[in-house]
Short mmCIF file of C-alpha atoms in Angstrom, two decimals:
data_model
loop_
_atom_site.label_atom_id
_atom_site.label_comp_id
_atom_site.label_asym_id
_atom_site.label_seq_id
_atom_site.Cartn_x
_atom_site.Cartn_y
_atom_site.Cartn_z
CA UNK S 17 58.77 48.39 -67.81
CA UNK S 18 62.13 49.96 -68.89
CA UNK S 19 62.99 46.87 -70.92
CA UNK S 20 59.72 47.17 -72.82
CA UNK S 21 60.43 50.85 -73.58
CA UNK S 22 63.90 49.89 -74.79
CA UNK S 23 62.45 47.25 -77.09
CA UNK S 24 59.99 49.77 -78.52
CA UNK S 25 62.78 52.26 -79.24
CA UNK S 26 64.87 49.61 -80.99
CA UNK S 27 61.89 48.66 -83.08
CA UNK S 28 61.37 52.29 -84.09
CA UNK S 29 65.06 52.76 -85.02
CA UNK S 30 64.94 49.70 -87.21
CA UNK S 31 61.87 50.97 -88.99
CA UNK S 32 62.87 54.64 -89.33
CA UNK S 33 66.63 55.39 -89.91
CA UNK S 34 67.03 58.39 -87.65
CA UNK S 35 70.85 58.38 -87.76
CA UNK S 36 71.84 58.08 -91.41
CA UNK S 37 74.83 59.56 -93.27
CA UNK S 38 74.71 62.09 -96.05
CA UNK S 39 75.78 59.48 -98.53
CA UNK S 40 72.85 57.32 -97.69
CA UNK S 41 70.21 60.05 -97.89
CA UNK S 42 69.97 59.81 -101.58
CA UNK S 43 69.72 56.10 -101.70
CA UNK S 44 67.38 55.38 -98.71
CA UNK S 45 63.80 56.36 -98.98
CA UNK S 46 62.29 57.54 -95.66
CA UNK S 47 59.31 55.44 -94.62
CA UNK S 48 57.09 56.83 -91.76
CA UNK S 49 55.15 54.39 -89.48
CA UNK S 50 51.91 56.06 -88.34
CA UNK S 51 51.32 53.48 -85.57
CA UNK S 52 54.66 54.06 -83.94
CA UNK S 53 54.25 54.67 -80.18
CA UNK S 54 50.58 53.56 -80.04
CA UNK S 55 51.44 50.43 -78.13
CA UNK S 56 53.48 52.43 -75.62
CA UNK S 57 50.60 54.87 -75.21
CA UNK S 58 48.11 52.04 -74.74
CA UNK S 59 50.43 50.43 -72.23
CA UNK S 60 50.71 53.62 -70.16
CA UNK S 61 46.98 54.24 -70.43
CA UNK S 62 46.32 50.75 -69.07
CA UNK S 63 48.82 51.32 -66.29
CA UNK S 64 47.21 54.67 -65.46
CA UNK S 65 43.73 53.11 -65.45
CA UNK S 66 44.93 50.35 -63.09
CA UNK S 67 46.51 52.96 -60.82
CA UNK S 68 43.29 54.99 -60.93
CA UNK S 69 41.18 51.94 -60.00
CA UNK S 70 43.60 51.02 -57.25
CA UNK S 71 43.44 54.59 -55.95
CA UNK S 72 39.62 54.49 -55.88
CA UNK S 73 39.69 51.17 -54.01
CA UNK S 74 42.22 52.56 -51.56
CA UNK S 75 40.02 55.64 -51.08
CA UNK S 76 36.99 53.44 -50.31
CA UNK S 77 39.02 51.33 -47.91
CA UNK S 78 40.36 54.52 -46.33
CA UNK S 79 36.77 55.74 -45.83
CA UNK S 80 35.78 52.40 -44.30
CA UNK S 81 38.84 52.50 -42.06
CA UNK S 82 37.99 56.07 -41.07
CA UNK S 83 34.43 54.98 -40.21
CA UNK S 84 35.70 52.09 -38.09
CA UNK S 85 38.23 54.38 -36.42
CA UNK S 86 35.43 56.85 -35.65
CA UNK S 87 33.31 54.04 -34.15
CA UNK S 88 36.23 52.81 -32.08
CA UNK S 89 36.97 56.38 -30.99
CA UNK S 90 33.35 56.92 -29.93
CA UNK S 91 33.33 53.62 -28.05
CA UNK S 92 36.58 54.54 -26.30
CA UNK S 93 35.11 57.92 -25.36
CA UNK S 94 31.95 56.27 -23.99
CA UNK S 95 34.01 53.72 -22.07
CA UNK S 96 36.18 56.51 -20.77
CA UNK S 97 33.12 58.42 -19.56
CA UNK S 98 31.67 55.27 -18.00
CA UNK S 99 34.98 54.55 -16.30
CA UNK S 100 35.08 58.12 -15.01
CA UNK S 101 31.54 57.78 -13.63
CA UNK S 102 32.38 54.44 -12.00
CA UNK S 103 35.55 55.89 -10.51
CA UNK S 104 33.59 58.86 -9.19
CA UNK S 105 30.93 56.56 -7.71
CA UNK S 106 33.51 54.34 -6.10
CA UNK S 107 35.35 57.33 -4.67
CA UNK S 108 32.41 59.50 -3.54
CA UNK S 109 29.45 57.14 -2.98
CA UNK S 110 28.41 54.45 -0.46
CA UNK S 111 28.67 51.63 -2.97
CA UNK S 112 30.95 49.53 -0.79
CA UNK S 113 28.62 49.98 2.17
CA UNK S 114 25.64 49.07 0.00
CA UNK S 115 27.44 45.96 -1.23
CA UNK S 116 28.16 44.95 2.37
CA UNK S 117 24.50 45.50 3.29
CA UNK S 118 23.38 43.48 0.28
CA UNK S 119 25.71 40.66 1.30
CA UNK S 120 24.25 40.68 4.81
CA UNK S 121 20.72 40.67 3.42
CA UNK S 122 21.60 37.72 1.19
CA UNK S 123 22.99 35.85 4.21
CA UNK S 124 19.78 36.57 6.14
CA UNK S 125 17.71 35.36 3.20
CA UNK S 126 19.81 32.20 3.04
CA UNK S 127 19.19 31.57 6.76
CA UNK S 128 15.47 32.20 6.24
CA UNK S 129 15.39 29.79 3.30
CA UNK S 130 17.13 27.15 5.40
CA UNK S 131 14.61 27.60 8.23
CA UNK S 132 11.74 27.40 5.76
CA UNK S 133 13.23 24.22 4.29
CA UNK S 134 13.48 22.66 7.76
CA UNK S 135 9.89 23.68 8.50
CA UNK S 136 8.79 22.13 5.21
CA UNK S 137 10.52 18.88 6.14
CA UNK S 138 8.72 18.89 9.50
CA UNK S 139 5.45 19.67 7.72
CA UNK S 140 5.98 16.71 5.40
CA UNK S 141 6.62 14.47 8.42
CA UNK S 142 3.46 15.81 10.07
CA UNK S 143 1.45 15.21 6.91
CA UNK S 144 2.74 11.63 6.72
CA UNK S 145 1.82 11.11 10.39
CA UNK S 146 -1.68 12.50 9.85
CA UNK S 147 -2.15 10.36 6.75
CA UNK S 148 -1.00 7.30 8.70
CA UNK S 149 -3.46 8.08 11.50
CA UNK S 150 -6.25 8.55 8.97
CA UNK S 151 -5.34 5.23 7.39
CA UNK S 152 -5.44 3.58 10.82
CA UNK S 153 -8.86 5.13 11.45
CA UNK S 154 -10.10 3.86 8.11
CA UNK S 155 -8.81 0.38 8.88
CA UNK S 156 -10.45 0.49 12.30
CA UNK S 157 -13.69 1.62 10.70
CA UNK S 158 -13.54 -1.16 8.11
CA UNK S 159 -12.69 -3.65 10.85
CA UNK S 160 -15.64 -2.43 12.93
CA UNK S 161 -17.90 -2.72 9.91
CA UNK S 162 -16.53 -6.19 9.30
CA UNK S 163 -17.22 -7.15 12.92
CA UNK S 164 -20.75 -5.78 12.65
CA UNK S 165 -21.35 -7.75 9.46
CA UNK S 166 -19.90 -10.88 11.02
CA UNK S 167 -21.99 -10.41 14.18
CA UNK S 168 -25.09 -10.01 12.05
CA UNK S 169 -24.07 -13.05 10.04
CA UNK S 170 -23.41 -14.95 13.29
CA UNK S 171 -26.79 -13.91 14.68
CA UNK S 172 -28.47 -15.00 11.47
CA UNK S 173 -26.52 -18.26 11.63
CA UNK S 174 -27.50 -18.76 15.28
CA UNK S 175 -31.13 -18.02 14.42
CA UNK S 176 -30.92 -20.52 11.58
CA UNK S 177 -29.35 -23.08 13.92
CA UNK S 178 -31.97 -22.35 16.53
CA UNK S 179 -34.71 -22.77 13.97
CA UNK S 180 -33.16 -26.01 12.75
CA UNK S 181 -32.74 -27.16 16.35
CA UNK S 182 -36.32 -26.34 17.20
CA UNK S 183 -37.43 -28.12 14.07
CA UNK S 184 -35.22 -31.08 14.92
CA UNK S 185 -36.52 -31.08 18.51
CA UNK S 186 -40.09 -30.91 17.26
CA UNK S 187 -39.42 -33.75 14.86
CA UNK S 188 -37.66 -35.65 17.62
CA UNK S 189 -40.56 -35.05 20.01
CA UNK S 190 -43.00 -36.13 17.35
CA UNK S 191 -40.92 -39.20 16.63
CA UNK S 192 -40.57 -39.89 20.34
CA UNK S 193 -44.29 -39.44 20.80
CA UNK S 194 -44.93 -41.90 18.01
CA UNK S 195 -42.43 -44.28 19.54
CA UNK S 196 -44.12 -43.90 22.92
CA UNK S 197 -47.47 -44.52 21.35
CA UNK S 198 -46.04 -47.54 19.56
CA UNK S 199 -44.43 -48.72 22.78
CA UNK S 200 -47.66 -48.19 24.66
CA UNK S 201 -49.42 -50.16 21.99
CA UNK S 202 -46.76 -52.85 22.21
CA UNK S 203 -46.90 -52.79 26.01
CA UNK S 204 -50.66 -52.93 25.87
CA UNK S 205 -50.59 -55.88 23.53
CA UNK S 206 -47.80 -57.49 25.57
CA UNK S 207 -49.79 -56.86 28.73
CA UNK S 208 -52.77 -58.52 27.19
CA UNK S 209 -50.59 -61.39 26.02
CA UNK S 210 -48.90 -61.68 29.42
CA UNK S 211 -52.27 -61.51 31.08
CA UNK S 212 -53.52 -64.35 28.94
CA UNK S 213 -50.33 -66.30 29.66
CA UNK S 214 -50.68 -65.57 33.37
CA UNK S 215 -54.25 -66.68 33.27
CA UNK S 216 -53.26 -69.83 31.50
CA UNK S 217 -49.92 -70.64 33.20
CA UNK S 218 -49.87 -68.49 36.34
CA UNK S 219 -46.41 -66.93 35.53
CA UNK S 220 -45.32 -63.57 33.97
CA UNK S 221 -42.68 -63.80 31.19
CA UNK S 222 -39.66 -61.42 31.23
CA UNK S 223 -40.05 -58.44 28.88
CA UNK S 224 -37.02 -57.25 26.83
CA UNK S 225 -37.27 -53.44 26.58
CA UNK S 226 -35.32 -51.49 23.90
CA UNK S 227 -32.42 -49.33 25.10
CA UNK S 228 -33.10 -45.62 25.40
CA UNK S 229 -31.22 -43.52 22.83
CA UNK S 230 -29.65 -40.26 24.08
CA UNK S 231 -31.15 -37.06 22.72
CA UNK S 232 -29.04 -34.54 20.81
CA UNK S 233 -28.12 -31.33 22.70
CA UNK S 234 -27.40 -27.85 21.25
CA UNK S 235 -23.99 -27.70 22.99
CA UNK S 236 -22.95 -30.95 21.30
CA UNK S 237 -23.63 -29.65 17.77
CA UNK S 238 -20.37 -28.85 15.94
CA UNK S 239 -20.54 -25.78 13.68
CA UNK S 240 -17.99 -25.31 10.88
CA UNK S 241 -17.05 -21.58 10.83
CA UNK S 242 -14.66 -20.36 8.08
CA UNK S 243 -12.40 -17.49 9.29
CA UNK S 244 -10.48 -17.06 6.00
CA UNK S 245 -12.36 -13.87 5.16
CA UNK S 246 -11.37 -12.30 8.50
CA UNK S 247 -7.72 -13.36 8.07
CA UNK S 248 -7.67 -11.95 4.53
CA UNK S 249 -8.99 -8.60 5.76
CA UNK S 250 -6.49 -8.39 8.63
CA UNK S 251 -3.55 -9.22 6.35
CA UNK S 252 -4.16 -6.13 4.13
#
């Protein structure tokens, strides 16, 4: 800044001869520059304006800093009061005893929770046992129902076999009766023939009788009974 002032002064001295001799006064005409010093004035005005703006900014920042300091001070005061209250409570109250009691209560609650958890495990085991017994009862019930159905089916099958047997016996008796009638007819005719032969020759010829066929018995009938349905039910 001093160098700029020096330059301005040199410029002014070159323009206006302030230090001239008496011999030169008559020969040199004095010329006055009306704008001399305006640049210096403008420069200082600009500097002053910058300083003024900087001062305003500093004032605003100072206010903000003062506000923050006040907030911090209030917070410190509140913390100090809280610390004083806590110190007073710790020194003159039963806080430690209450903390010990709370710790004991928490331990009791923990023991209670553990007992409840063990009881829940036992309850789950009991529920599984009951469900297993119910499942066994259901299987027994289904097995009993299956036996009843099979007994009914067996009775129906026996009745059907009995009916077929009676029908077969009736047919066999009818067939046997017819055979007997045919045999009687044959014997009657043979008797007549033998009688004629005896009358003519005086001898009786030997008669070849057919062999008797054994009759079918109910105990000898083989019944095919499929047990796959029972095995499939028992394997479930």
